[in-house]
CSV table of C-alpha atoms in Angstrom, one decimal:
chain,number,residue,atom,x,y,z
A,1,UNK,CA,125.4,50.4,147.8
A,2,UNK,CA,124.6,54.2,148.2
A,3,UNK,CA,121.9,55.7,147.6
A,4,UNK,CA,121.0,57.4,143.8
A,5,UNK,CA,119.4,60.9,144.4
A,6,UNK,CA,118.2,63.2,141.8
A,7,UNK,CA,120.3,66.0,140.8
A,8,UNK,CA,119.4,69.6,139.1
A,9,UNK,CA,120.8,70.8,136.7
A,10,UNK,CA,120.7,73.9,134.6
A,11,UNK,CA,119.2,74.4,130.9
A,12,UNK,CA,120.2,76.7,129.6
A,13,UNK,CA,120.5,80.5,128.5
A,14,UNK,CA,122.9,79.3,126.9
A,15,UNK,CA,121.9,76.5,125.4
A,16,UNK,CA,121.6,76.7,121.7
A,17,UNK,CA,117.7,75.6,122.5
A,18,UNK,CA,117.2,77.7,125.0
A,19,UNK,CA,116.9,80.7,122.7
A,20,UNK,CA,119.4,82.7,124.9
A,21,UNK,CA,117.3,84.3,127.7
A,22,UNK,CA,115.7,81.0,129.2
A,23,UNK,CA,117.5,79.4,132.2
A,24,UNK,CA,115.2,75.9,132.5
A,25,UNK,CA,116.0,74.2,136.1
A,26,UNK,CA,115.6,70.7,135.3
A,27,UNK,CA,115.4,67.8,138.2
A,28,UNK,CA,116.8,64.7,136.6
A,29,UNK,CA,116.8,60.8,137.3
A,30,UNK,CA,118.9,60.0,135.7
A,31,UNK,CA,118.2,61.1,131.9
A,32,UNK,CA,114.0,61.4,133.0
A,33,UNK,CA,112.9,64.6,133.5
A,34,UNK,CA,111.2,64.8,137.3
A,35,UNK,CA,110.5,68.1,137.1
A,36,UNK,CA,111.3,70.9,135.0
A,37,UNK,CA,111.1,75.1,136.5
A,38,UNK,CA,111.2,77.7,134.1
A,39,UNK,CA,112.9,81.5,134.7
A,40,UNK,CA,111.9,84.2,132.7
A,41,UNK,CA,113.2,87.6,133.6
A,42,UNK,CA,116.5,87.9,131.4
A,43,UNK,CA,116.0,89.8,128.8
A,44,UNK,CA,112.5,92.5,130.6
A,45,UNK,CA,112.9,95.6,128.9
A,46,UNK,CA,109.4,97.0,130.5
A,47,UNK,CA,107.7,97.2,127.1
A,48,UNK,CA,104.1,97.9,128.7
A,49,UNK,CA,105.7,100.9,131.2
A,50,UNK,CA,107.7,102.6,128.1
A,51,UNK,CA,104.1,102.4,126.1
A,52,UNK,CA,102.6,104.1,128.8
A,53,UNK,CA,105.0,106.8,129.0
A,54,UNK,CA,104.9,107.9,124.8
A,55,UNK,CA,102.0,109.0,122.6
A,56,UNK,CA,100.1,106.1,121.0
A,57,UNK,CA,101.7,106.6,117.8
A,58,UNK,CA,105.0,106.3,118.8
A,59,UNK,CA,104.3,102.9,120.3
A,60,UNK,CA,104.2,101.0,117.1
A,61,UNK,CA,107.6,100.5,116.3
A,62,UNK,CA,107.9,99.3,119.8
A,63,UNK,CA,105.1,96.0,119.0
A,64,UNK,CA,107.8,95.0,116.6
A,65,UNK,CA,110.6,94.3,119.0
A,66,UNK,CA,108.0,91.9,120.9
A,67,UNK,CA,107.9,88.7,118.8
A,68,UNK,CA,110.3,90.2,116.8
A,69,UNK,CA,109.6,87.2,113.9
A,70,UNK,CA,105.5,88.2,113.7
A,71,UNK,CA,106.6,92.1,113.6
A,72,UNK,CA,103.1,93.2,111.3
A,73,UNK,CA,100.4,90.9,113.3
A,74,UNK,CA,102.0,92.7,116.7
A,75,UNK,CA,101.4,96.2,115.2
A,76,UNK,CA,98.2,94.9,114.2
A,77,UNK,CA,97.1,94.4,117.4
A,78,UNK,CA,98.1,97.5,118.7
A,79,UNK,CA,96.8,99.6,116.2
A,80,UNK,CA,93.4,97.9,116.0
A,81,UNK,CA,93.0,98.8,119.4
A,82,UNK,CA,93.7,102.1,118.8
A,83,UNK,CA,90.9,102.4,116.3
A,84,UNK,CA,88.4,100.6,118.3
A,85,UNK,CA,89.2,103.2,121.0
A,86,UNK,CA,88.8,106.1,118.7
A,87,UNK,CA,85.7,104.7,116.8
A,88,UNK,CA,87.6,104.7,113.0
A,89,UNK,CA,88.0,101.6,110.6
A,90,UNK,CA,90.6,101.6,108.1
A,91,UNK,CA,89.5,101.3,104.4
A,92,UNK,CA,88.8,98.2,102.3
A,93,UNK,CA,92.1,98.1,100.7
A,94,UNK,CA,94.2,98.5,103.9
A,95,UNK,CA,92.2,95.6,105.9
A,96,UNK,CA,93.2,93.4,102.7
A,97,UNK,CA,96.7,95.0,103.3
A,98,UNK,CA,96.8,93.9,106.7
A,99,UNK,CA,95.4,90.5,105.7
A,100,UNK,CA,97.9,89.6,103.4
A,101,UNK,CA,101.2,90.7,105.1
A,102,UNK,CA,99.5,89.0,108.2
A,103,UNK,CA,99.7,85.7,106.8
A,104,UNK,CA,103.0,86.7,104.8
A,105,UNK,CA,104.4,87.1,108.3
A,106,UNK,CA,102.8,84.0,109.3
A,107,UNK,CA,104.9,82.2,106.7
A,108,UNK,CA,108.2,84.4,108.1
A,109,UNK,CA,107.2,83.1,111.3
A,110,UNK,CA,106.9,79.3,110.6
A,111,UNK,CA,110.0,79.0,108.4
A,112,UNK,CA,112.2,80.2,111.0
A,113,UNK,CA,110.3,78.0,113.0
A,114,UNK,CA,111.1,74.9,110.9
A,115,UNK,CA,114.5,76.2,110.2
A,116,UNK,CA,115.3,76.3,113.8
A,117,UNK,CA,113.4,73.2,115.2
A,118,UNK,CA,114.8,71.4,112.8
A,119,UNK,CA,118.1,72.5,113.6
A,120,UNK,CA,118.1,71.6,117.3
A,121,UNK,CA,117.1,68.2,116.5
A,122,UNK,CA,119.7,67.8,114.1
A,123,UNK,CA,118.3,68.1,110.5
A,124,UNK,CA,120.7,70.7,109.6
A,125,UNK,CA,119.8,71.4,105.7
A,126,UNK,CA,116.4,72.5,106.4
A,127,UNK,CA,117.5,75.6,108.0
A,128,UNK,CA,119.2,76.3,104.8
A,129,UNK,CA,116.0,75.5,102.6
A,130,UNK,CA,113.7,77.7,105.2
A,131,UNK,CA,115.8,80.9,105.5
A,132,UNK,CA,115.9,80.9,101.0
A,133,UNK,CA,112.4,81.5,101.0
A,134,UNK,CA,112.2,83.7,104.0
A,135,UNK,CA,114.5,86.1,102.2
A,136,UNK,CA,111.6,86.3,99.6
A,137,UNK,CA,109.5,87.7,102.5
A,138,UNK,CA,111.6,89.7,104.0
A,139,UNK,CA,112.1,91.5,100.6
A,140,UNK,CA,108.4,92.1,100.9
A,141,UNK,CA,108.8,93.3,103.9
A,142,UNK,CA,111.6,96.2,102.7
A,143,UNK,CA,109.6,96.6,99.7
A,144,UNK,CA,106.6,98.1,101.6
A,145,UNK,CA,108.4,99.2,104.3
A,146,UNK,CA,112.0,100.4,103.3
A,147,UNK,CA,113.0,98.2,106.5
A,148,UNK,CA,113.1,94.1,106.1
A,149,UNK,CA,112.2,93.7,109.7
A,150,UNK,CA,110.8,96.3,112.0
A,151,UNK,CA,108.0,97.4,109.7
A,152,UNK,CA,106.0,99.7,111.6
A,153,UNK,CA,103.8,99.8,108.3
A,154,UNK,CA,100.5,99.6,109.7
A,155,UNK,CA,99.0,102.7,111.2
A,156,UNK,CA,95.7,103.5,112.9
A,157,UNK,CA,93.5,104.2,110.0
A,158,UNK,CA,95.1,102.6,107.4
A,159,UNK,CA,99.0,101.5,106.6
A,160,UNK,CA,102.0,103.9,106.1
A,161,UNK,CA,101.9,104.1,102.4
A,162,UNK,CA,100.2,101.6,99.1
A,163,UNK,CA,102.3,98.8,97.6
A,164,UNK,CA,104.9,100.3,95.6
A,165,UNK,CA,104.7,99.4,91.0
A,166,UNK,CA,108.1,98.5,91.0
A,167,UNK,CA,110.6,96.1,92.8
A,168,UNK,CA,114.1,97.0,93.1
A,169,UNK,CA,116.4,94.7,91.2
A,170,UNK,CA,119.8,93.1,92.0
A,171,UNK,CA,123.0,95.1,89.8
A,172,UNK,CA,125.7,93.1,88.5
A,173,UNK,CA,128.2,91.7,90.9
A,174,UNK,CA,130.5,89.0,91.4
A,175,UNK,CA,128.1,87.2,93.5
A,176,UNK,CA,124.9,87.7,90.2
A,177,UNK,CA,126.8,87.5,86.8
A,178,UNK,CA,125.0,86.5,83.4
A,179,UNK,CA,122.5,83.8,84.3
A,180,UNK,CA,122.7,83.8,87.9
A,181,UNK,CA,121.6,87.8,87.7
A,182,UNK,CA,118.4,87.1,85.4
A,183,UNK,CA,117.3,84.8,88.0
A,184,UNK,CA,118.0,86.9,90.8
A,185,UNK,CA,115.6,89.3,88.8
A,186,UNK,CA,113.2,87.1,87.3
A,187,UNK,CA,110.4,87.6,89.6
A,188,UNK,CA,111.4,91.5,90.0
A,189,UNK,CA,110.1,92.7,86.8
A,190,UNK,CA,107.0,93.9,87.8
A,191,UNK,CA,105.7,95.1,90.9
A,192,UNK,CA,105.5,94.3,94.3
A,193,UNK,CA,101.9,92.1,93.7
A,194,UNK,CA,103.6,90.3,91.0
A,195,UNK,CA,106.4,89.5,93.2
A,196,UNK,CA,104.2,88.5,95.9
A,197,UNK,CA,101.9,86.4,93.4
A,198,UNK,CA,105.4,84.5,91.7
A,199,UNK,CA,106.7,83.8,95.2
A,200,UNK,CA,102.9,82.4,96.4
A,201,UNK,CA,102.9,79.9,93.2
A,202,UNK,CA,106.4,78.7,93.7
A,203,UNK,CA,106.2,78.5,97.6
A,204,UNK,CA,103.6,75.3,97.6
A,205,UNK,CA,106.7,73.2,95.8
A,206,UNK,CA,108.9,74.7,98.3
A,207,UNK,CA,106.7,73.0,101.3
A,208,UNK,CA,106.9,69.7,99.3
A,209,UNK,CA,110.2,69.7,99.6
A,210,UNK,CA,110.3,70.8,103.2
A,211,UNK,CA,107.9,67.5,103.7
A,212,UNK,CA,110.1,64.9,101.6
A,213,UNK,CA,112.9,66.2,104.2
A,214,UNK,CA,111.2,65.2,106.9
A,215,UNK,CA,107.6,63.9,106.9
A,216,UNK,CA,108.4,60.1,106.8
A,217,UNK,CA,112.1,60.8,108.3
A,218,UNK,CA,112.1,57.8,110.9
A,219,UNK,CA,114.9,60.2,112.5
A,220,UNK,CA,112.3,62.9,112.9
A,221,UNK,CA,109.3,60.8,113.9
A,222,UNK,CA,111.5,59.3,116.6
A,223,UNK,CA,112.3,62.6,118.0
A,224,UNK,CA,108.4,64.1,117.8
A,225,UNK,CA,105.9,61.7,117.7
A,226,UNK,CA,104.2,60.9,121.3
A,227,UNK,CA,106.7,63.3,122.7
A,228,UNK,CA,104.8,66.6,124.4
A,229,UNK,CA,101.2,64.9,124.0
A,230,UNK,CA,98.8,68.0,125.1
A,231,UNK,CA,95.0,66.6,125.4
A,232,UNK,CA,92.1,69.5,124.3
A,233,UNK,CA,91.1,69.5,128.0
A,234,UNK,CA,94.7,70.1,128.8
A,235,UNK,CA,95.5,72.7,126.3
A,236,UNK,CA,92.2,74.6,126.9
A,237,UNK,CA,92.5,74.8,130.7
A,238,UNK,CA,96.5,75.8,129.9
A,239,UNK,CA,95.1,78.9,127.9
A,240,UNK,CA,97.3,77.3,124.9
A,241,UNK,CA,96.3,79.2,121.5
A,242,UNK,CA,97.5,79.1,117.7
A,243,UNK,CA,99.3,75.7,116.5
A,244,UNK,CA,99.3,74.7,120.2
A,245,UNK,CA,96.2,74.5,120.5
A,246,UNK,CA,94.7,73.4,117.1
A,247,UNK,CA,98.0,70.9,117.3
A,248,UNK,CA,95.2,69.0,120.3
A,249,UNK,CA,92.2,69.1,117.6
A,250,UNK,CA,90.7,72.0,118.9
A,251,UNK,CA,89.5,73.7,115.8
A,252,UNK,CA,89.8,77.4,117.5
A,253,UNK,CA,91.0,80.5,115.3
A,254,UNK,CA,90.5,83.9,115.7
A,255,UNK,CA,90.2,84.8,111.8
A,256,UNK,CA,87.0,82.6,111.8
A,257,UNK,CA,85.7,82.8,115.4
A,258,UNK,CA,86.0,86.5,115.8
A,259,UNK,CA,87.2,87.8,112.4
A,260,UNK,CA,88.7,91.3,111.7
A,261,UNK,CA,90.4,92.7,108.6
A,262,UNK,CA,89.1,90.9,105.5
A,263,UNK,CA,90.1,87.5,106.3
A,264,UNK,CA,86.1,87.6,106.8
A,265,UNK,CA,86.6,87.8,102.4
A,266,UNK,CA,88.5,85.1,101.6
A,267,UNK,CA,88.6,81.5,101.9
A,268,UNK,CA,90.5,79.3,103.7
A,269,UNK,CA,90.9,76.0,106.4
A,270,UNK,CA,91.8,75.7,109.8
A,271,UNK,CA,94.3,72.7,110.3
A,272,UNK,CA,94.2,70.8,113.7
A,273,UNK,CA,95.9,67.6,114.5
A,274,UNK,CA,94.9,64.4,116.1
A,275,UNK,CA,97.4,62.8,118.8
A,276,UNK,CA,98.0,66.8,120.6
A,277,UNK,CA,102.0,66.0,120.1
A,278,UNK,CA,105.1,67.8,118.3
A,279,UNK,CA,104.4,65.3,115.1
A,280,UNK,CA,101.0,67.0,114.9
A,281,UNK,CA,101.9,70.5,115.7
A,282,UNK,CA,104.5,69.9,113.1
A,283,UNK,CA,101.8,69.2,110.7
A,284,UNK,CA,99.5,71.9,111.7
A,285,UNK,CA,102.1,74.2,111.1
A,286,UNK,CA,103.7,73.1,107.8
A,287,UNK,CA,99.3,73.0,106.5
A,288,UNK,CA,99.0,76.4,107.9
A,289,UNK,CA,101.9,77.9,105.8
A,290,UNK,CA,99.6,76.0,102.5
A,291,UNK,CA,96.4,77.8,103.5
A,292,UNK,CA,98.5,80.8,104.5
A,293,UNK,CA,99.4,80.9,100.6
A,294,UNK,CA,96.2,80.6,99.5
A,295,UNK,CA,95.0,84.0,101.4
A,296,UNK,CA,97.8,85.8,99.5
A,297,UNK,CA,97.0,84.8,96.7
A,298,UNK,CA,93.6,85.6,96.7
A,299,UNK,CA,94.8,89.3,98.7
A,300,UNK,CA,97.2,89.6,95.3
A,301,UNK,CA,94.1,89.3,93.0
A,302,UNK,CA,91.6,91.6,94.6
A,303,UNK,CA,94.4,94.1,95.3
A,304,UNK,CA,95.1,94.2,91.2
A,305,UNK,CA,91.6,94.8,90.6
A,306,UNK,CA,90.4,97.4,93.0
A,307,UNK,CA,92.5,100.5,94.0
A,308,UNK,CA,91.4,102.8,96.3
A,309,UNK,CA,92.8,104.9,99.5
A,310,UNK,CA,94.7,103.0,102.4
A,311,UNK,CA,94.1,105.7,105.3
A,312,UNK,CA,91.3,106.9,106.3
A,313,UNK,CA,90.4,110.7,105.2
A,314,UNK,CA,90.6,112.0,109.4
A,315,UNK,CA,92.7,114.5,109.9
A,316,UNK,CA,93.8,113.6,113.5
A,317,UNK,CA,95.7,110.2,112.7
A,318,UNK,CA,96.1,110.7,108.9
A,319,UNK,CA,99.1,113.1,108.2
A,320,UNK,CA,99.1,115.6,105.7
A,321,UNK,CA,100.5,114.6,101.7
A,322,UNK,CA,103.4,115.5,101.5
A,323,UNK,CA,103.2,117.9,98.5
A,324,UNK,CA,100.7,119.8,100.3
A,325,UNK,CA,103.4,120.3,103.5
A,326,UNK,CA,106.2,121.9,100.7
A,327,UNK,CA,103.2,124.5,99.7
A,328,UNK,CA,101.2,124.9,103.2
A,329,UNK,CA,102.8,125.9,106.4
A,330,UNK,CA,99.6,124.7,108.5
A,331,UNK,CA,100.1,121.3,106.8
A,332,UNK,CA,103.9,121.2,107.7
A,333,UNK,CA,102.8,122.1,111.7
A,334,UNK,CA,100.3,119.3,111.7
A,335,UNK,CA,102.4,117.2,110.8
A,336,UNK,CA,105.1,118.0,113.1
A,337,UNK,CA,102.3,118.0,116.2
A,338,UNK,CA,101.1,114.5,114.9
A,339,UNK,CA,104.5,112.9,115.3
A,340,UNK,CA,105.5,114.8,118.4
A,341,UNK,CA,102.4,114.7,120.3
A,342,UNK,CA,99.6,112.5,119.0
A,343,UNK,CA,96.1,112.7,119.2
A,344,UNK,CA,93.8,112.3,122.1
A,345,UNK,CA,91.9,109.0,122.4
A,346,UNK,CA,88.9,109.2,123.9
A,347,UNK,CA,88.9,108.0,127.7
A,348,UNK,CA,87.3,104.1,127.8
A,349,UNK,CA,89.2,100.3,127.6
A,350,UNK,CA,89.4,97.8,124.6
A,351,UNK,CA,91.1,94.2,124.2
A,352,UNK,CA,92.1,93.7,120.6
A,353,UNK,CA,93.8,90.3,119.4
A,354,UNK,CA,94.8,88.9,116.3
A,355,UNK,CA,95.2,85.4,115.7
A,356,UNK,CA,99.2,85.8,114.9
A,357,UNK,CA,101.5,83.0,114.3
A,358,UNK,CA,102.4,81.6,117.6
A,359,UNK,CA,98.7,82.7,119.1
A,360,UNK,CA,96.4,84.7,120.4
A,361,UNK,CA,97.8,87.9,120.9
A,362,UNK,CA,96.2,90.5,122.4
A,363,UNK,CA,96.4,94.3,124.1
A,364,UNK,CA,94.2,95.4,126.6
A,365,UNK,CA,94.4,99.3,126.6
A,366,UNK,CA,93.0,101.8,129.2
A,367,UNK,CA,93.1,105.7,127.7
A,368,UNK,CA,92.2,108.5,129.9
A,369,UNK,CA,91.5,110.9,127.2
A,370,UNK,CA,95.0,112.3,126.9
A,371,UNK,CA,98.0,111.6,123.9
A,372,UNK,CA,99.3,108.4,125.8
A,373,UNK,CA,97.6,105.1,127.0
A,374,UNK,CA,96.8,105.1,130.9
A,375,UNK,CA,97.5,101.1,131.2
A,376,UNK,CA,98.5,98.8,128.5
A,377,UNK,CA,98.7,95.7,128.9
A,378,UNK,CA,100.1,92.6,126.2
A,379,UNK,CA,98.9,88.8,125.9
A,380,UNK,CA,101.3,87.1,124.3
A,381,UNK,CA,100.5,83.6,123.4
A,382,UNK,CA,103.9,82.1,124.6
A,383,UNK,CA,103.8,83.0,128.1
A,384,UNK,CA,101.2,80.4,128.5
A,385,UNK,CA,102.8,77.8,126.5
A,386,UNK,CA,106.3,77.8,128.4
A,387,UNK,CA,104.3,78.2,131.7
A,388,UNK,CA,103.2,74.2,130.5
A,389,UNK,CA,106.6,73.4,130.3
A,390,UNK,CA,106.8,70.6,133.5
A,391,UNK,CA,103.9,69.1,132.5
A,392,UNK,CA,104.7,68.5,128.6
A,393,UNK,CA,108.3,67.1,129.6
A,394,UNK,CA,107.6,65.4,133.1
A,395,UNK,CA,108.8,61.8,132.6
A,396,UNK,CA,110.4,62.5,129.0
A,397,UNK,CA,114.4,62.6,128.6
A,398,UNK,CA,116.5,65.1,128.5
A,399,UNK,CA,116.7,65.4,124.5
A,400,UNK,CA,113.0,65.4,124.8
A,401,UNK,CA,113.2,69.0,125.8
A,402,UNK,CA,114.5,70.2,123.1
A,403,UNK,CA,112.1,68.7,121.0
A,404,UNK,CA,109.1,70.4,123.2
A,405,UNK,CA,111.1,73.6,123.8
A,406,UNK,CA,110.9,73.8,119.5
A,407,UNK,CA,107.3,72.7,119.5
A,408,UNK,CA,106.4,75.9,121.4
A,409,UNK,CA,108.0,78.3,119.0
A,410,UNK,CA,108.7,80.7,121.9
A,411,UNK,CA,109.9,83.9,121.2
A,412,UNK,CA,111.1,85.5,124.3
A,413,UNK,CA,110.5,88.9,123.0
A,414,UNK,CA,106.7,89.1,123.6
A,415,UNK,CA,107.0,86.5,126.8
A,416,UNK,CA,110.0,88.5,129.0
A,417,UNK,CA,108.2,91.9,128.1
């Protein structure tokens, strides 16, 4: 009888799973996982060199293309590091801005994440239900923005602009006719904060829904619970952060522990699980989109009642208004400087993070008192999650890796920089 050997065997890029750019080397017994060797590498685009090489300003439409489903907490980030660097803090009404497209991005985030988790282990209609109410975001998104995923809407000092009064409405096509166009419109009569405040009352139903999918699904439950157990000792010493991490119980987030913008302001829980496995960092997940809702809506409310600027009044960051450029030729040259050259940020080095969907992440920045940084340097939470990979699957089956591949909600964006 001869002898059975192990034999490798390649996941991936272009598995469906594999989000493209991953090539997973996978030793095998059979259908057991023995060990399992991730590449990264296929998709670098030298994010940190072509940062170092522009102004800070024109940087910020580059933090985007990282985790290119958390686009505002990236520029977030980058921009608070900026203004820790040059000793300015935005105003009130931005930070509450920032805090409420923050966790509007968090729900963008974990919606494709259900969408597509749910997808590779073969509940197909959720992806359907997810990317409905995504839409509703990424109209936010072009709202504010005029772009519905690369934002670049927050700047240092402030954001690019206020919320607009009005949302734009669907016209009459063949696809919206009669009663299927007033609904289309029926949260669009007002402006952008009464779009964002129908969308957070509906979207709680929306999550129920999600759940009666797939809470007590014995299909589901086969496929996540005691698969990918992390324990807090593990997931600490691993450098796990976000849903990872409070997936184990460890009750660590970065808008309570060291809190920025004005999540300080409103009120809300940290979910963290109990058994450290893709069950409980489902849960965590589908909770933190609930409490994620509640910030908004609490954002919407002190937003209505308290206008006010949302850029700081410096003129070395904030550009001129643009009736002022039509009438004043010194106002149309600063303007042209700022966006050409910059500003010079005093020499010294910061770490900023924010606690953004998939983790901590983080840019440590070195400026040498000239227009562009001197180092920059990116955590993103994912790299440390995938670089768990052989332990989480070591001894599961080969589905199995799906299953922990989907857990991680790895974007390879911000990982492969």
């Amino acid at each position: 009888m001869s002898e059975i050997k192990n034999y490798t065997m390649n996941f991936g890029p272009q598995h469906p799973a594999a989000h493209g750019v991953l090539r997973l080397i996978l030793e095998l017994d059979g259908e057991v996982v023995e060990h399992a060797d991730p590449h990264v590498g296929l998709l670098h685009r030298g994010t940190e060199k072509l940062a170092e090489s522009k102004p800070f300003n024109q940087s910020i439409g580059y933090m985007d293309r990282l985790d290119y489903v958390s686009m505002m907490c990236n520029e977030h980030a980058y921009v608070r590091a900026i203004e820790q660097l040059l000793g300015i803090e935005a105003p009130i009404r931005a930070q509450y801005i920032r805090t409420m497209f923050d966790e509007i991005t968090r729900v963008r985030n974990h919606l494709m994440w259900i969408g597509t988790h749910g997808l590779d282990l073969g509940a197909m209609a959720l992806f359907l239900y997810a990317f409905r109410e995504r839409e509703h975001c990424m109209d936010m998104y072009e709202a504010v923005s005029g772009a519905r995923m690369h934002a670049t809407y927050y700047r240092p000092g402030g954001v690019y602009r206020d919320l607009p009064d009005h949302m734009p409405q669907y016209a009459e096509s063949k696809w919206t006719k009669g009663k299927n166009l007033a609904y289309a419109n029926e949260w669009r009569n007002g402006s952008l904060l009464d779009f964002i405040e129908a969308f957070a009352d509906d979207f709680p139903n929306k999550i129920g829904e999600y759940r009666t999918l797939l809470q007590d699904n014995r299909i589901w439950k086969q496929r996540t619970v005691g698969i990918g157990v992390v324990s807090p000792e593990e997931a600490k010493a691993w450098g796990f952060t976000g849903p990872m991490l409070r997936g184990s119980g460890v009750a660590w987030d970065l808008r309570k522990k060291q809190t920025y913008a004005a999540y300080d302001k409103v009120d809300f829980d940290i979910p963290v699980g109990v058994n450290g496995d893709c069950y409980d960092r489902y849960l965590v997940r589908m909770e933190e989109m609930v409490q994620s809702t509640r910030i908004i809506k609490q954002c919407v409310q002190w937003l209505k009642n308290n206008p006010g600027p949302v850029m700081v009044d410096e003129y070395k960051v904030a550009p001129p208004d643009r009736e002022m450029m039509k009438e004043d030729m010194e106002s149309m040259i600063h303007h042209f400087k700022l966006f050409t050259e910059g500003y010079t940020v005093p020499a010294g080095e910061v770490y900023a993070a924010v606690e953004a969907p998939k983790g901590e992440f983080g840019v440590f920045m070195i400026s040498d008192d000239s227009n562009k940084p001197f180092r920059m340097k990116i955590r993103a939470p994912g790299f440390a999650h995938l670089s768990a990979m052989n332990d989480m699957v070591k001894g599961h089956m080969l589905a199995d890796v799906v299953a922990v591949i989907g857990t991680m909600d790895i974007v390879f964006g911000e990982i492969d920089r």
